[in-house]
Tab-separated table of C-alpha atoms (C1' of nucleotides) and ligand atoms in Angstrom:
chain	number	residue	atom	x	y	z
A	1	UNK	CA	-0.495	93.725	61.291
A	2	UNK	CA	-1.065	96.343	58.944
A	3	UNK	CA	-3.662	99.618	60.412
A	4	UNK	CA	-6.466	100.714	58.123
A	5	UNK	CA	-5.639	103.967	56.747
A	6	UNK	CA	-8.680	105.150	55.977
A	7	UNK	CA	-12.182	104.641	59.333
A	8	UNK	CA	-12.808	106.864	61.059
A	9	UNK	CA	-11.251	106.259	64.052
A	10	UNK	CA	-7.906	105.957	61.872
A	11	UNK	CA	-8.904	110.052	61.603
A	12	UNK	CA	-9.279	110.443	65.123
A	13	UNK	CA	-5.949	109.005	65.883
A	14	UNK	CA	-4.389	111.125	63.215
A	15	UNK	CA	-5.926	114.121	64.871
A	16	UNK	CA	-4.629	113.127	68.382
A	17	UNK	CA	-1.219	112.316	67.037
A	18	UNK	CA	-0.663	115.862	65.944
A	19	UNK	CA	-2.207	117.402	69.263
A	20	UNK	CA	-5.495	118.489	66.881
A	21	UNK	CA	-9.030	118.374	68.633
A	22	UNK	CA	-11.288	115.485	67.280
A	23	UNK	CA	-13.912	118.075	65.672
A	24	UNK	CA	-16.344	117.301	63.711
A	25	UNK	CA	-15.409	119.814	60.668
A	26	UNK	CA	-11.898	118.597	61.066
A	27	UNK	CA	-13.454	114.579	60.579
A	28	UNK	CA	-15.740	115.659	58.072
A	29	UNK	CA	-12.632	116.925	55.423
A	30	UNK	CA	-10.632	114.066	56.449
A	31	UNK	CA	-13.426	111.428	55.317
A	32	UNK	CA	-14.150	113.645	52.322
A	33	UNK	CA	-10.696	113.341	50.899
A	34	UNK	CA	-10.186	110.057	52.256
A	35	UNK	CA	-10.374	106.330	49.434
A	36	UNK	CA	-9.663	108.884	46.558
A	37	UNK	CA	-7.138	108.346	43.969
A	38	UNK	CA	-7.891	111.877	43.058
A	39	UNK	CA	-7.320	115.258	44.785
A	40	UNK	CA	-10.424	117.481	45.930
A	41	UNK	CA	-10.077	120.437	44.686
A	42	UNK	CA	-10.645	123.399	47.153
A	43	UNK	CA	-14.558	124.743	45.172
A	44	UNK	CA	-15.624	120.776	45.795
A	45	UNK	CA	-14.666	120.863	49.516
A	46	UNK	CA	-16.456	123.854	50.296
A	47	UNK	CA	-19.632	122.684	48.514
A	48	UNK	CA	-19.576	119.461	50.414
A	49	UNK	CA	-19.123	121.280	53.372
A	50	UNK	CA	-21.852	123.100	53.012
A	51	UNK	CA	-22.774	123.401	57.168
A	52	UNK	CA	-19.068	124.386	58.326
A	53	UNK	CA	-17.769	127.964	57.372
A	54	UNK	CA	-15.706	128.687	54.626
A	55	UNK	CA	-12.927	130.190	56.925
A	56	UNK	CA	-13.156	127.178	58.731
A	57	UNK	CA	-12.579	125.168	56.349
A	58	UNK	CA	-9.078	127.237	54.804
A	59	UNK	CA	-8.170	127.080	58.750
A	60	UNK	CA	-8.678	123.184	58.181
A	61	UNK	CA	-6.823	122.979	55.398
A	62	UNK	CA	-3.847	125.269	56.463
A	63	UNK	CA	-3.194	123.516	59.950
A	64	UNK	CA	-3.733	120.067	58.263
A	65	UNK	CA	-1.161	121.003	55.599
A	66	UNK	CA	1.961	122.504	58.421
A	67	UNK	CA	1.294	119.126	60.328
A	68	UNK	CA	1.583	116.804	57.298
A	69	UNK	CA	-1.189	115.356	56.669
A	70	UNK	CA	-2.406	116.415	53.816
A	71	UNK	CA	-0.464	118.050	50.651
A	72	UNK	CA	-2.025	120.937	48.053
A	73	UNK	CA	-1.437	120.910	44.352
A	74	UNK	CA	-2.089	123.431	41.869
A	75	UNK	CA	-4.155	122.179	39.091
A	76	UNK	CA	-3.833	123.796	35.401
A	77	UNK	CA	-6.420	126.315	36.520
A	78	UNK	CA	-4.082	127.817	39.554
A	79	UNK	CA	-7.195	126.068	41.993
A	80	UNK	CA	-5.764	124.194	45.136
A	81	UNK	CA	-6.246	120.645	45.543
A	82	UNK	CA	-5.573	119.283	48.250
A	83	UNK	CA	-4.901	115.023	48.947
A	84	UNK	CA	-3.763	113.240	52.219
A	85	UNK	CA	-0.285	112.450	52.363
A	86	UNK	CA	0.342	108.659	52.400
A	87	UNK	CA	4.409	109.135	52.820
A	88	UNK	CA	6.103	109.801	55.918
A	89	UNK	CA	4.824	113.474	56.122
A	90	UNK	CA	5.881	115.524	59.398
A	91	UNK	CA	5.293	119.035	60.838
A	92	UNK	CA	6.685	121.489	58.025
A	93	UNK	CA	8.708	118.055	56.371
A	94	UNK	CA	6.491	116.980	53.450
A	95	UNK	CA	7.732	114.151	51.153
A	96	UNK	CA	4.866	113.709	48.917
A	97	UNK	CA	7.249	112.831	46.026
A	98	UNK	CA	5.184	111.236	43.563
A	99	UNK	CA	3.757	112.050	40.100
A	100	UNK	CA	0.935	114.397	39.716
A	101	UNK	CA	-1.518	114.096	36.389
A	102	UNK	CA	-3.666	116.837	35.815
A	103	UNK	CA	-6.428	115.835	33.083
A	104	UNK	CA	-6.841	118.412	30.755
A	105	UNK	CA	-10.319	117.115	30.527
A	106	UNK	CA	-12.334	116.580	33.717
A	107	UNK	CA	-9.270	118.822	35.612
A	108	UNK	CA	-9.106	116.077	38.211
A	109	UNK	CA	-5.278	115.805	40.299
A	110	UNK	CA	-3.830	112.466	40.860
A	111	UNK	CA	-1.687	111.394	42.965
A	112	UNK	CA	0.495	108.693	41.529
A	113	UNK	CA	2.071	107.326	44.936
A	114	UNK	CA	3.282	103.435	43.743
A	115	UNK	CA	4.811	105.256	40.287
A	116	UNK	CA	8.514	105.361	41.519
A	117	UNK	CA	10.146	108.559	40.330
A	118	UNK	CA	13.729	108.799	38.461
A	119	UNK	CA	16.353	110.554	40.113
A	120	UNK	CA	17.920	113.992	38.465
A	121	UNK	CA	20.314	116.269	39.251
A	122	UNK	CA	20.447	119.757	39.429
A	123	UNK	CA	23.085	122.135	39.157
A	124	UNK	CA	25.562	123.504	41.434
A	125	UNK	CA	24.232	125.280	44.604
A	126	UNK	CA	20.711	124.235	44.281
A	127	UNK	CA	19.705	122.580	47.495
A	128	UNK	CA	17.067	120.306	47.098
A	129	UNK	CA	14.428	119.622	49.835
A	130	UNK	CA	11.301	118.693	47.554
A	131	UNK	CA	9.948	117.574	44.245
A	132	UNK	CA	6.965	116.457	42.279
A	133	UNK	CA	7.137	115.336	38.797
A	134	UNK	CA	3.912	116.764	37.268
A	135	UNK	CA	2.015	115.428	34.097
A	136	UNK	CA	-0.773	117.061	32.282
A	137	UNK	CA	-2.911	114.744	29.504
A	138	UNK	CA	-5.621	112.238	29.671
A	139	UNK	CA	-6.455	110.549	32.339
A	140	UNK	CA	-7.929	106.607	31.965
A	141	UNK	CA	-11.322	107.142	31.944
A	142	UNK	CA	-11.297	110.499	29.700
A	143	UNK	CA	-9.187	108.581	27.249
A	144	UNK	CA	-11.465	106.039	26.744
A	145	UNK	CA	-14.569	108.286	26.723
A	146	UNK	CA	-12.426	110.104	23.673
A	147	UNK	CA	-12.894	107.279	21.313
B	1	UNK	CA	23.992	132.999	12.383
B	2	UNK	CA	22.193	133.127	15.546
B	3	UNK	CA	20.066	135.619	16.388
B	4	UNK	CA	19.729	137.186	19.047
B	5	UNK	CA	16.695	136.397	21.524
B	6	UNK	CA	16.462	139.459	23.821
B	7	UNK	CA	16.651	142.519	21.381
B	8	UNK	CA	13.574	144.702	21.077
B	9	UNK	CA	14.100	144.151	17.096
B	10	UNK	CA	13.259	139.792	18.065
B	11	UNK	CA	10.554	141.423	20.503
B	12	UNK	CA	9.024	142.656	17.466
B	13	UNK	CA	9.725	139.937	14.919
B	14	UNK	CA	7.870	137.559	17.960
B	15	UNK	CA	4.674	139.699	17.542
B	16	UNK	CA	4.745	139.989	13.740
B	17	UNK	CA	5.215	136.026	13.459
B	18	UNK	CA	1.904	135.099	15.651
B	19	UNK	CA	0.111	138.100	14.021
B	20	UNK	CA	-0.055	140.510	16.898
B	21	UNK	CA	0.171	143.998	16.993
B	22	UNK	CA	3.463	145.619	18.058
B	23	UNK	CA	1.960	147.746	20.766
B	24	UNK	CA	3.932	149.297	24.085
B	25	UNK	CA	2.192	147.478	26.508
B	26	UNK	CA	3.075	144.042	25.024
B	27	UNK	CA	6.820	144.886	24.336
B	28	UNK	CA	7.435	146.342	27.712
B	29	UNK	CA	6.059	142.866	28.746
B	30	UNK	CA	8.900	141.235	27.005
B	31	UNK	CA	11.271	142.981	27.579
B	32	UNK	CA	10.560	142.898	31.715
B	33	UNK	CA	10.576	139.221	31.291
B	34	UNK	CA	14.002	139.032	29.123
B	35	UNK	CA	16.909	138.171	29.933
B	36	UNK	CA	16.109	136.730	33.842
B	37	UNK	CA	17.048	133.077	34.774
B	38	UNK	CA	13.683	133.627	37.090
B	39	UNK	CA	10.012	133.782	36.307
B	40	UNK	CA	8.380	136.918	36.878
B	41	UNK	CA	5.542	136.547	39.375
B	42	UNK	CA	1.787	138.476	38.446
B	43	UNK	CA	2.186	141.135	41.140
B	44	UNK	CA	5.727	141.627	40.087
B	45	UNK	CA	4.517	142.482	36.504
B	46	UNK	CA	1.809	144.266	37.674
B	47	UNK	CA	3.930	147.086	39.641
B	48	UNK	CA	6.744	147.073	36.577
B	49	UNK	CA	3.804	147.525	34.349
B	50	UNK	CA	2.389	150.725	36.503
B	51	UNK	CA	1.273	152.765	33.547
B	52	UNK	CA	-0.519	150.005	32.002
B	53	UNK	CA	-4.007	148.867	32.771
B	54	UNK	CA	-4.397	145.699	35.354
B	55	UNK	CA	-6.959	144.145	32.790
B	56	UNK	CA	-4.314	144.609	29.582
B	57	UNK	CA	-1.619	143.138	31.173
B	58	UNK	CA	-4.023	139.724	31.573
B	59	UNK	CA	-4.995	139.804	28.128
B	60	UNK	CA	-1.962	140.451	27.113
B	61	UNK	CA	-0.204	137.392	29.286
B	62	UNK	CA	-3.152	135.563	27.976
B	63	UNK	CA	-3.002	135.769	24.575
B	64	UNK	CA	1.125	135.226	24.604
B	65	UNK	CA	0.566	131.967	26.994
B	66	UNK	CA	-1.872	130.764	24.027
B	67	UNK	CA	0.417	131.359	20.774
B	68	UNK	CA	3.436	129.847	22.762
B	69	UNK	CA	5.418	133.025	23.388
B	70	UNK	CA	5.830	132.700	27.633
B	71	UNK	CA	4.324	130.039	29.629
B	72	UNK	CA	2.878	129.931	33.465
B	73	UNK	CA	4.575	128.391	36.331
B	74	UNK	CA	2.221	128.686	39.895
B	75	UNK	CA	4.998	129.200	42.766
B	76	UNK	CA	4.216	127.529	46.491
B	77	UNK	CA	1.736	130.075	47.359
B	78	UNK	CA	-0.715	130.339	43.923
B	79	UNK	CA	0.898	132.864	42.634
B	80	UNK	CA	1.136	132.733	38.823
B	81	UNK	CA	4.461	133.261	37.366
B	82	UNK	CA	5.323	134.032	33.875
B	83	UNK	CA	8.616	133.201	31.761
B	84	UNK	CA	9.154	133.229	27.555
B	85	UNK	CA	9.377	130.276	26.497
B	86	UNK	CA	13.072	128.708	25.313
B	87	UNK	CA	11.856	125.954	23.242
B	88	UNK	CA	9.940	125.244	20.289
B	89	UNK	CA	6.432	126.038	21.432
B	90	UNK	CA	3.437	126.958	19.000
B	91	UNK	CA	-0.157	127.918	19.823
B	92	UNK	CA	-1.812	125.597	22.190
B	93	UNK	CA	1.079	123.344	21.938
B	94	UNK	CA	3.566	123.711	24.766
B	95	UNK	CA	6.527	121.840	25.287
B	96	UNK	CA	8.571	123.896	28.152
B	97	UNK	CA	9.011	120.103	29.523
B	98	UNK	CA	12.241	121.336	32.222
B	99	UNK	CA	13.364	121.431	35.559
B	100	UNK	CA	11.228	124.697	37.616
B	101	UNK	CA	12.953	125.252	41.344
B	102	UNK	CA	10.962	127.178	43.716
B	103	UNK	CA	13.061	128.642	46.463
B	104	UNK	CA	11.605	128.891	50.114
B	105	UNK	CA	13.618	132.196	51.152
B	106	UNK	CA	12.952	134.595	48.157
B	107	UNK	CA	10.600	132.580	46.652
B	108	UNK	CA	11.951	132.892	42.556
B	109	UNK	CA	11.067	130.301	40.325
B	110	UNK	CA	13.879	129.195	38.005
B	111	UNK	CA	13.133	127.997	34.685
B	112	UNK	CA	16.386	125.552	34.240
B	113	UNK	CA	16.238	124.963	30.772
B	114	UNK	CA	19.609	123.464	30.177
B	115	UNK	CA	18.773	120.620	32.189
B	116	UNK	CA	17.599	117.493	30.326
B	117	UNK	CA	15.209	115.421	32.353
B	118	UNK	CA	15.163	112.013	33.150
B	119	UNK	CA	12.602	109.901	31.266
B	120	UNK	CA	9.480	107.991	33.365
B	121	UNK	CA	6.714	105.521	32.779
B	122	UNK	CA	3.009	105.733	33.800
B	123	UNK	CA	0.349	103.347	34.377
B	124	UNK	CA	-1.542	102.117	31.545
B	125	UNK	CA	-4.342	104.236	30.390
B	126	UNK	CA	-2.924	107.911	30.748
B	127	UNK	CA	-1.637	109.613	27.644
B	128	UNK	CA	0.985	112.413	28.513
B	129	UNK	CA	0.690	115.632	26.985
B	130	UNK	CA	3.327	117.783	28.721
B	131	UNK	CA	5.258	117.586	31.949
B	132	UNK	CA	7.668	119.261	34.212
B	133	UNK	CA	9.424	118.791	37.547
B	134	UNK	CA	9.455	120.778	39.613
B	135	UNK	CA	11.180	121.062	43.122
B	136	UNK	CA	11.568	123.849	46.178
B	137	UNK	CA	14.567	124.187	48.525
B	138	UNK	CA	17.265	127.013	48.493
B	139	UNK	CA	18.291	128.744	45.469
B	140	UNK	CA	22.203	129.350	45.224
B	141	UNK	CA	21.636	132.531	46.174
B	142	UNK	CA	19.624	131.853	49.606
B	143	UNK	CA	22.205	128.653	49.814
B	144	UNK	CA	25.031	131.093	50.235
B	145	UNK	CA	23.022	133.668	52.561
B	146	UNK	CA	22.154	130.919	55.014
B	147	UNK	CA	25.640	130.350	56.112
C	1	DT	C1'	-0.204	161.226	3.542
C	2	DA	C1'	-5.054	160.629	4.975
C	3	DA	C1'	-8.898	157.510	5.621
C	4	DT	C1'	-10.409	153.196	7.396
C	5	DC	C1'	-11.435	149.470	10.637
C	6	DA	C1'	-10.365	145.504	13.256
C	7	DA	C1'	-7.516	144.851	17.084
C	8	DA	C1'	-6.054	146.440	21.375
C	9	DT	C1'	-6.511	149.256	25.388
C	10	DG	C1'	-8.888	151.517	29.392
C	11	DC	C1'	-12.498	151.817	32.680
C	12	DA	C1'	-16.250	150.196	35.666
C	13	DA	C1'	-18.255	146.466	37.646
C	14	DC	C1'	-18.123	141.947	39.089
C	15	DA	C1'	-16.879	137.014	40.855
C	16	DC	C1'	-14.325	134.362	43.762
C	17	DA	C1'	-10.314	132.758	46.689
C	18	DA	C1'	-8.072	133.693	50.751
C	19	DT	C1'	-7.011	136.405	55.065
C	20	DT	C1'	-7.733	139.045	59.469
C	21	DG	C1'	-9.881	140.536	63.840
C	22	DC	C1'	-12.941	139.570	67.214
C	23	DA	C1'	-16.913	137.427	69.632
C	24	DT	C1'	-18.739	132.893	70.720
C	25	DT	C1'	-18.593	128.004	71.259
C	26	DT	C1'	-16.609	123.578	72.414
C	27	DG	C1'	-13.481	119.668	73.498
C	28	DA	C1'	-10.324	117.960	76.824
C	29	DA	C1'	-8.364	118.210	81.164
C	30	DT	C1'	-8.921	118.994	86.071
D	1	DA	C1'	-19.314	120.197	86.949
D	2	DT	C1'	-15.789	123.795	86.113
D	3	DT	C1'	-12.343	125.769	83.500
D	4	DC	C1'	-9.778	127.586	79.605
D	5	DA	C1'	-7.176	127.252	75.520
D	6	DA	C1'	-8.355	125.854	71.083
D	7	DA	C1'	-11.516	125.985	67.465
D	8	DT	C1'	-15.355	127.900	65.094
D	9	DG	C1'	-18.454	131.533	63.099
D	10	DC	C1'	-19.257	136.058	61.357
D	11	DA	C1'	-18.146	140.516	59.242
D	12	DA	C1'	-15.088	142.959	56.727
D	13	DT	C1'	-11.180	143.324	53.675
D	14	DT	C1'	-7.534	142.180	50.242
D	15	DG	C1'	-5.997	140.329	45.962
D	16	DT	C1'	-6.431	137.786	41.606
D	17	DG	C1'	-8.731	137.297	37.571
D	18	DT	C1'	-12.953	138.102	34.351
D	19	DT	C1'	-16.581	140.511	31.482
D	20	DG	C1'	-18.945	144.225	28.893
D	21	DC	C1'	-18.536	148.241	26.577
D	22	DA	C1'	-16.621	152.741	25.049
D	23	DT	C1'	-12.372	154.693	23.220
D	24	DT	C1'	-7.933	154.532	21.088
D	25	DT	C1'	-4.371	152.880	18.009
D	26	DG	C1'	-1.596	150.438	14.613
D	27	DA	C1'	-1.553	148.275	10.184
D	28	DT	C1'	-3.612	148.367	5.675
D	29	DT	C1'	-4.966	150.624	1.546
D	30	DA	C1'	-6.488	154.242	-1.272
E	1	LIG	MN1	-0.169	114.080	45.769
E	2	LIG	MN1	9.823	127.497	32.758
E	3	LIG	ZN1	-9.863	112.978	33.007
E	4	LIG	ZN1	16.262	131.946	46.769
DNA sequence: TAATCAAATGCAACACAATTGCATTTGAAT
DNA sequence: ATTCAAATGCAATTGTGTTGCATTTGATTA
């Protein structure tokens, strides 16, 4: 019997599971990120946070990220992103190994989790722990808005 | 014949071909970012470059990420980092599609050119402009250190 | 070689992301 | 209800990157 991944009181367990207090900030940037195929970029989350301080919010993000549960990309831009991690993400042990595609258009990050990713090696004395295939382009909708 | 790639005599050829003035600021650029394996991170350059105004070196990195001269790789923490391009790149037309490795311990990004990478598929509707992988772990450097 | 002028540089001011220290508040446990 | 570490809020600071404008400089041309 499969858990929703995405109520609120998924959130709350996620917050217990990593020791976190239930706050509501904390809630609040877990149900903004949360049924997105796209990243939020770090300017978006602070605007619809208006109420909760910025350095509460990069305290958020920072403790969210070390636990796992959610990942930051880099868009074109050098701005942070940040998505929840739907892999088996632990404390300081991310495997978010999926495609990212940054539209050159509306800027938005997504993460490609079903795309499977080809394997590659790397040469001698490189020791892997991490990857991301990133893709910049058109995304769907700007593609079609371009005809 | 080949020619060589890392001579201040190609520095200068590079500026004459995209029209740029051969000036000190932008060959001392080049030639701090000849001849590594590594990218050379923003605050890097900006110490190497002490004589030189904070505001020229942007322009200049600006103007030489736009005619295809160096491109910009953001490391694990933001930072931007800055490498010439290898490949056939041309003004707003980048094609540095290869394997960057971030390393956790000293943090240098590695442009692996020689690498070819592995082709992949996306869903239907993007269009793919550019792409690279990228991964972090331990460089073969830090690899050896650790033991 | 000297004059010319757009291109490039330098300087001051600014915008914004991110961090730090410390006082105050709050959630969870007793 | 009491307690206290954890979390938040606020003020100040650092660092990256941008913009406007005055000054300098390198290529062109007389
Ligand atoms: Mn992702
Ligand atoms: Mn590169
Ligand atoms: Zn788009
Ligand atoms: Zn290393």
């Amino acid at each position: 019997m499969k858990q929703p991944t995405n109520t609120p009181n998924h959130f709350e367990h996620l917050l217990d599971q990593h020791h976190l207090k239930k706050t509501a900030p904390r809630l609040k940037v877990l149900s903004m990120m949360a049924d997105k195929e796209t990243a939020t970029s770090q300017p978006d989350l602070e605007s619809l946070m208006n109420d909760v301080d910025r350095v509460t919010l990069y305290r958020i993000l920072n403790v969210f990220e070390e636990k796992g549960i959610i990942h930051k990309v880099f868009d074109l831009n050098g701005t942070a992103n940040y998505a929840i991690c739907t892999s088996n993400c632990q404390e300081h042990r991310h495997h978010d190994e999926h495609l990212h595609f940054n539209c050159t258009q509306c800027n938005n990050v997504y993460c490609l989790n079903d795309l499977n990713l080809p394997a590659f090696d790397l040469p001698p004395g490189f020791k892997v722990n991490g990857f991301t295939l990133y893709a910049t382009g058109l995304c769907p909708d700007c593609s079609k808005k371009q005809n």
